[in-house]
Short mmCIF file of C-alpha atoms in Angstrom, two decimals:
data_model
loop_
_atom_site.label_atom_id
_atom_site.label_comp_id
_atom_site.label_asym_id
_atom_site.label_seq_id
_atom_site.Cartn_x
_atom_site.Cartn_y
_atom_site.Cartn_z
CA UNK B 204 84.16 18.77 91.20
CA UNK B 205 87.27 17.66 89.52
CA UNK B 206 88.43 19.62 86.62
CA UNK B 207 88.72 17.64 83.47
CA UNK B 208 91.39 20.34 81.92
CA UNK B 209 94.28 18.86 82.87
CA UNK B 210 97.46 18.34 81.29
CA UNK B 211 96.49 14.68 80.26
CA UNK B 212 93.58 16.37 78.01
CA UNK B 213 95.09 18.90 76.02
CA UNK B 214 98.29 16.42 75.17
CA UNK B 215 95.77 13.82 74.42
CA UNK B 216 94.42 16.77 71.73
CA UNK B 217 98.00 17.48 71.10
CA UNK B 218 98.55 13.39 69.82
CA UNK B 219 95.38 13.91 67.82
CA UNK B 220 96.82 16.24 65.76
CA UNK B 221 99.85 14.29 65.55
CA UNK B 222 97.70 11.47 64.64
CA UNK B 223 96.54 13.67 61.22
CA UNK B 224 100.20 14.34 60.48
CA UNK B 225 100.90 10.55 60.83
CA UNK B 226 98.02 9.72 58.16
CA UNK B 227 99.47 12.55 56.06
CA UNK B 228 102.88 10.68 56.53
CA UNK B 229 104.37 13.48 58.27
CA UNK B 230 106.44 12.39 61.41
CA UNK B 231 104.00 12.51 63.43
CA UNK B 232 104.14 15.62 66.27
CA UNK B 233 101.35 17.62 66.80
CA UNK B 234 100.68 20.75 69.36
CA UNK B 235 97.82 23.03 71.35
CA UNK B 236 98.14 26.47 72.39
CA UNK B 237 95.74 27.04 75.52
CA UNK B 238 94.42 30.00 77.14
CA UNK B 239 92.54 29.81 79.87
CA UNK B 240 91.78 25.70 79.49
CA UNK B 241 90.19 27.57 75.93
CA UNK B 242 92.68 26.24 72.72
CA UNK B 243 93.28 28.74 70.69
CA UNK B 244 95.62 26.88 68.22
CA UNK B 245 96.35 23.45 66.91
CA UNK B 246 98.63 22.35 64.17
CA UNK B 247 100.70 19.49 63.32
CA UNK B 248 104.34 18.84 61.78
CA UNK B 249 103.59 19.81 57.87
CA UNK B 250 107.51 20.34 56.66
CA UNK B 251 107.11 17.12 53.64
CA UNK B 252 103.36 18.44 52.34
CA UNK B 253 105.00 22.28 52.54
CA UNK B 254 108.73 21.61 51.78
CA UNK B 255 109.49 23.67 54.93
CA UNK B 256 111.86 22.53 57.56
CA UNK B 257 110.15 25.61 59.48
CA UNK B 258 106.83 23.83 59.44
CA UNK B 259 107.27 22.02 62.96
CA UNK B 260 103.68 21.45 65.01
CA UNK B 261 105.49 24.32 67.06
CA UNK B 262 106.36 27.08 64.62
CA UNK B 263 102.32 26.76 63.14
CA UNK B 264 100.87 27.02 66.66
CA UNK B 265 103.19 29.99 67.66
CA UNK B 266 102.29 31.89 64.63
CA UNK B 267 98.49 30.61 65.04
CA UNK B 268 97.94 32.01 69.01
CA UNK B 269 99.56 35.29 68.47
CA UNK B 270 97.23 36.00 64.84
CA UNK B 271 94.66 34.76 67.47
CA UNK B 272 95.37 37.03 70.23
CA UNK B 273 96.59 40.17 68.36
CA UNK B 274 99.70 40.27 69.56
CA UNK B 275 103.07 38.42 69.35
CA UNK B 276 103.74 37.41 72.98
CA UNK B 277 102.35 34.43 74.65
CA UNK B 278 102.91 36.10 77.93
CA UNK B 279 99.96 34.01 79.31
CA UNK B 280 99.87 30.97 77.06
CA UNK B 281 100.41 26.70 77.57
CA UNK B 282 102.00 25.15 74.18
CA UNK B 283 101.25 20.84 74.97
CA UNK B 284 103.79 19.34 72.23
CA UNK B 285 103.88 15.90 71.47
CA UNK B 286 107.95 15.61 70.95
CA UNK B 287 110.76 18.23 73.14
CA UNK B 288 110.87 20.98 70.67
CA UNK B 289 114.29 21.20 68.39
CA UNK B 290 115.88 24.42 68.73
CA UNK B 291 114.47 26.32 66.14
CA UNK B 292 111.09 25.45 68.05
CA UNK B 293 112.70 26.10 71.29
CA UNK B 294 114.03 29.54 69.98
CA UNK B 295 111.00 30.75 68.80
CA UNK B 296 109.30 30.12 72.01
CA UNK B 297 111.85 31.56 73.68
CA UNK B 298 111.18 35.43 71.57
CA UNK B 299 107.48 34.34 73.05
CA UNK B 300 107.82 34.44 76.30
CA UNK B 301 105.54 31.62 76.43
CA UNK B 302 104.24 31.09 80.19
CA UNK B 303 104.46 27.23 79.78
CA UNK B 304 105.83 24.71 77.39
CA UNK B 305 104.12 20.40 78.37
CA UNK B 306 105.93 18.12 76.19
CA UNK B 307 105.24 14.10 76.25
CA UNK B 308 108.00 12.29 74.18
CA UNK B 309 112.12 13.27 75.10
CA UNK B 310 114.06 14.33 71.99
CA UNK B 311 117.61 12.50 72.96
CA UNK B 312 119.66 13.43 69.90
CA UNK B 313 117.56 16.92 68.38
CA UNK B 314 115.79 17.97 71.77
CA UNK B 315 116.54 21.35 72.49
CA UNK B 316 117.82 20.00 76.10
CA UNK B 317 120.97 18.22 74.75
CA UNK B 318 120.94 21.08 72.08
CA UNK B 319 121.63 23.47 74.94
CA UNK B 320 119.02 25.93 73.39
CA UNK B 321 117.72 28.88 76.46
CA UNK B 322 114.05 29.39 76.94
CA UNK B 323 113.37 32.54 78.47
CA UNK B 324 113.74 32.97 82.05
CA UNK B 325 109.79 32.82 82.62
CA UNK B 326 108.92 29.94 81.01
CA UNK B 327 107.93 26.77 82.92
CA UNK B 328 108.32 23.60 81.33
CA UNK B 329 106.65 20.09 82.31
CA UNK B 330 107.56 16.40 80.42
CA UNK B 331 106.01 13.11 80.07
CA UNK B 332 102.89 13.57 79.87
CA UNK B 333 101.44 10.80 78.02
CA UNK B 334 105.18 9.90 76.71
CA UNK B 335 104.28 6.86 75.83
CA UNK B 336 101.87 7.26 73.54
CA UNK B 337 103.48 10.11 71.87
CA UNK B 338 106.57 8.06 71.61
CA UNK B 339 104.50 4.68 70.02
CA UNK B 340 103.57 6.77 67.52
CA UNK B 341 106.60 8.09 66.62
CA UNK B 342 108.65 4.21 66.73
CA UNK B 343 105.38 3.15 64.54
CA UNK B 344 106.14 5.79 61.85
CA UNK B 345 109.53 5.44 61.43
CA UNK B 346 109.47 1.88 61.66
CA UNK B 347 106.89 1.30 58.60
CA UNK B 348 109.11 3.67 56.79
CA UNK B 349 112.02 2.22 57.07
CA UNK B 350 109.93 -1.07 55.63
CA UNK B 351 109.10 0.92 53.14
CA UNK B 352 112.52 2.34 51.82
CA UNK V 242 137.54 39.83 34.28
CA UNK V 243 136.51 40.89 37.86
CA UNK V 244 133.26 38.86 39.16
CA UNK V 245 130.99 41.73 40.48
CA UNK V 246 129.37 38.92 42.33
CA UNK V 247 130.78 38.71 45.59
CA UNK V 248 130.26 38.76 49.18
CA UNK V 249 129.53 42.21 49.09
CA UNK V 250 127.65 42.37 46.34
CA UNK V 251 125.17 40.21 47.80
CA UNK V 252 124.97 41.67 51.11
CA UNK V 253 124.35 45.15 50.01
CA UNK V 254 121.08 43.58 48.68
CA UNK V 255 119.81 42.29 52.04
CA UNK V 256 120.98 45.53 53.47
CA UNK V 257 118.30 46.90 50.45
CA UNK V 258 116.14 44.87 52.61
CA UNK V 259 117.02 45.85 55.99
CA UNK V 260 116.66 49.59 54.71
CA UNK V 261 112.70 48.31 53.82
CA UNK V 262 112.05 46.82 57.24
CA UNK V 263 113.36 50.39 58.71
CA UNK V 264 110.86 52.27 56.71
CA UNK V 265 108.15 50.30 58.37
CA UNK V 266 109.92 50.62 61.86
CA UNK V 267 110.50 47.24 62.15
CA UNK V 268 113.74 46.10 63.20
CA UNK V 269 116.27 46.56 60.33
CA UNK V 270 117.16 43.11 59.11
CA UNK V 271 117.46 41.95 55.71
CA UNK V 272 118.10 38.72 54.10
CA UNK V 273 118.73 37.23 50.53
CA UNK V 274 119.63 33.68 49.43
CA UNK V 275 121.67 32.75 46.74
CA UNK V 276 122.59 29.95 44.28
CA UNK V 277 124.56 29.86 41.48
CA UNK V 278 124.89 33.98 41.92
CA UNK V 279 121.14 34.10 41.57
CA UNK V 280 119.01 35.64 44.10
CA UNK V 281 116.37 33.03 44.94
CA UNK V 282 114.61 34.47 48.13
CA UNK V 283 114.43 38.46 49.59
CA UNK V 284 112.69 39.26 52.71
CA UNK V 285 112.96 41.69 55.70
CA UNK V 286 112.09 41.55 59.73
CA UNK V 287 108.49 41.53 59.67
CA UNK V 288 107.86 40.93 63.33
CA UNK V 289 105.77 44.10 63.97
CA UNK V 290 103.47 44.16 61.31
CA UNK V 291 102.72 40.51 61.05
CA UNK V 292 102.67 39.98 65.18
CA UNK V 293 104.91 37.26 64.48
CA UNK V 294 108.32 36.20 66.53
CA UNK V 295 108.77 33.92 64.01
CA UNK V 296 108.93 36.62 61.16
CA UNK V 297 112.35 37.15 61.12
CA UNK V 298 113.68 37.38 57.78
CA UNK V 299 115.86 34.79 57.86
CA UNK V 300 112.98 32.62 58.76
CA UNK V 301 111.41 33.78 55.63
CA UNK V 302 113.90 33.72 53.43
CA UNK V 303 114.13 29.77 54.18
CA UNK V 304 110.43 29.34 53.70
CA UNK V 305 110.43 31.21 50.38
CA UNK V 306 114.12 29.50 48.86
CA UNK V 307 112.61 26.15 49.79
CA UNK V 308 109.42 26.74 47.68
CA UNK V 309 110.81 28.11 45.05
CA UNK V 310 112.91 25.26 44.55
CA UNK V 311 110.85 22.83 45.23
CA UNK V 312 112.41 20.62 47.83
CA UNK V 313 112.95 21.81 52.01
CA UNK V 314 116.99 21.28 51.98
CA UNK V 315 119.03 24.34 50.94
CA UNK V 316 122.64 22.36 50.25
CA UNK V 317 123.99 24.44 47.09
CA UNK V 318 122.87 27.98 48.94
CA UNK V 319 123.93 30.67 50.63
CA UNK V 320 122.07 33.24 53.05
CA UNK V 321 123.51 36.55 53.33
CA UNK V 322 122.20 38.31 56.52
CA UNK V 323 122.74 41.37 57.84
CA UNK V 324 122.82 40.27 61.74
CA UNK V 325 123.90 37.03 63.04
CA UNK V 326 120.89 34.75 63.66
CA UNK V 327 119.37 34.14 66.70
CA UNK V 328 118.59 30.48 68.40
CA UNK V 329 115.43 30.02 66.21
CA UNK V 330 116.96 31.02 62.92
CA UNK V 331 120.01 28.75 63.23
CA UNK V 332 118.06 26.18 64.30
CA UNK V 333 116.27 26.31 60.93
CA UNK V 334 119.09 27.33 59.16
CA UNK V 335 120.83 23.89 60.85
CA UNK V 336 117.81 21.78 59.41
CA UNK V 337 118.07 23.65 55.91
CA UNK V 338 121.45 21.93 55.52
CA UNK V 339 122.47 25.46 53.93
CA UNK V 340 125.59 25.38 52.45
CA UNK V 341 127.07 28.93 53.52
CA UNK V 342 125.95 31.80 56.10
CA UNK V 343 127.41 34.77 55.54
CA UNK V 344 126.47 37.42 58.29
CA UNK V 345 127.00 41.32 58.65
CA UNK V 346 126.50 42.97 62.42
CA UNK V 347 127.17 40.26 65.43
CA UNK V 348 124.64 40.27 67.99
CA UNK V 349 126.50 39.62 71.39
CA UNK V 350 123.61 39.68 72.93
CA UNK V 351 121.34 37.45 71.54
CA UNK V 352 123.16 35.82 68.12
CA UNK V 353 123.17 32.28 67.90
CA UNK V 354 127.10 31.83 68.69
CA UNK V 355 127.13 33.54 72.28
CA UNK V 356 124.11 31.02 72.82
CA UNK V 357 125.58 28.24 71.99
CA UNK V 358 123.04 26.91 68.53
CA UNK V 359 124.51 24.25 66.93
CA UNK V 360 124.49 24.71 63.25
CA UNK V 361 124.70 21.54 60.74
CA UNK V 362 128.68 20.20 60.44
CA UNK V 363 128.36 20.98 56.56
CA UNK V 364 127.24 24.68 56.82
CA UNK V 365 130.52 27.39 56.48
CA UNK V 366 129.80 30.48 58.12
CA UNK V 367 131.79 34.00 57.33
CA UNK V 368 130.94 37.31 58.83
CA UNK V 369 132.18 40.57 59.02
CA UNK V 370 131.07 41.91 55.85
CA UNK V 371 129.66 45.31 55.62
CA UNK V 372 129.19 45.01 59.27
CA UNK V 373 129.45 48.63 59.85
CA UNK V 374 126.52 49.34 57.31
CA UNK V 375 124.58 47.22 58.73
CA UNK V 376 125.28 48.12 62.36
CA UNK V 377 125.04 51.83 61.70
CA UNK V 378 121.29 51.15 60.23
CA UNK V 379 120.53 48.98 63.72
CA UNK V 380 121.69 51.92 66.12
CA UNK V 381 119.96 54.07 64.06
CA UNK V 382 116.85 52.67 64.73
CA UNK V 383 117.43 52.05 68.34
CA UNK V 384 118.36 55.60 69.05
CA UNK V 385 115.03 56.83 66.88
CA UNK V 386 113.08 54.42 68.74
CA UNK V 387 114.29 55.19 72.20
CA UNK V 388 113.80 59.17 71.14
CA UNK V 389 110.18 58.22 70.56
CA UNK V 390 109.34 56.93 73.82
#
């Protein structure tokens, strides 16, 4: 029997929440925290409705799965992210120790990669799933508001 | 007339704070932010009690300046902490826009500078102050802690 908890569903659960930032005209990035093909948080970018440049998809989820678990490492955890976490994002994942970090849509100029930001030496990270349509909805967001400014 | 407000006057505050976070054996860190010579944000490492990576107190301190003045971008501020920030908290700090950092105690291990964070081009950072305060209080705790076990 095929399993249908792949990578490919939790991202597409990942770009739903970024779909409620978008209508909430939030740049749109949203993120799951799985356990066990079980999610056990989901959250999306909030830093305009909270006036919080800590209020990435990331940071929530983090915070979420550990209040979930009880404890504050994600020893055994999958974040699926929309966008390549910043470095604030990429930090905090780091203290984690996050097992896994999926990420559709490359961050050229913020991405923790050409940030140079360290993960921790367990983590394994995973990119482009569904990068497309993470990345649509990102070009359609900043494109209307650039129409509207 | 002398200006009692100086780098030292503010940084014996967030040691106030760091002395908290050691009373609840948390990891003695303390952090105020300032504008105008008025304290706007206090907080302390709350890692431990809140099961939170993300609770550092600079991380806090952010969240709580921002909201109390009403807008995410902390230009005219300036955080006095009493260890240099790690990845995560100058990657917030760097998307806070903050003015100044002023940090006691390096961390050579772990602090953002050895790690290479990038920090935003406007954002003047001085250290050094009451470092050996605030160092004394971290070895403190490490030796306590290590005693424990």
């Amino acid at each position: 029997m095929e399993n249908i908890f792949d990578d490919s569903y939790f991202m597409k659960k990942a770009i739903q929440e970024a779909e409620v930032a978008y209508e909430k005209g939030e740049i749109p990035v949203g993120a799951v925290i799985v356990i066990d093909n079980r999610i056990i948080a989901r959250s999306h970018n909030l830093t305009e409705m909270l006036n919080d440049v800590t209020a990435h998809a990331e940071m929530q989820a983090i915070t979420s799965a550990a209040n979930f678990l009880g404890g504050k490492y994600l020893k055994d955890c999958t974040l699926y992210v929309t966008l390549e976490p910043c470095q604030m994002c990429a930090g905090a994942l780091y203290w984690s120790q996050i097992s896994k970090i999926v990420y559709a849509a490359k961050d050229h100029q913020r991405g923790y990669e050409v940030m140079g930001t360290k993960l921790h030496p367990k983590t394994e990270v995973i990119n482009g799933i569904m990068e497309k349509e993470a990345a649509t909805l990102l070009k359609r967001f900043f494109i209307e508001k650039r129409n509207l400014n």
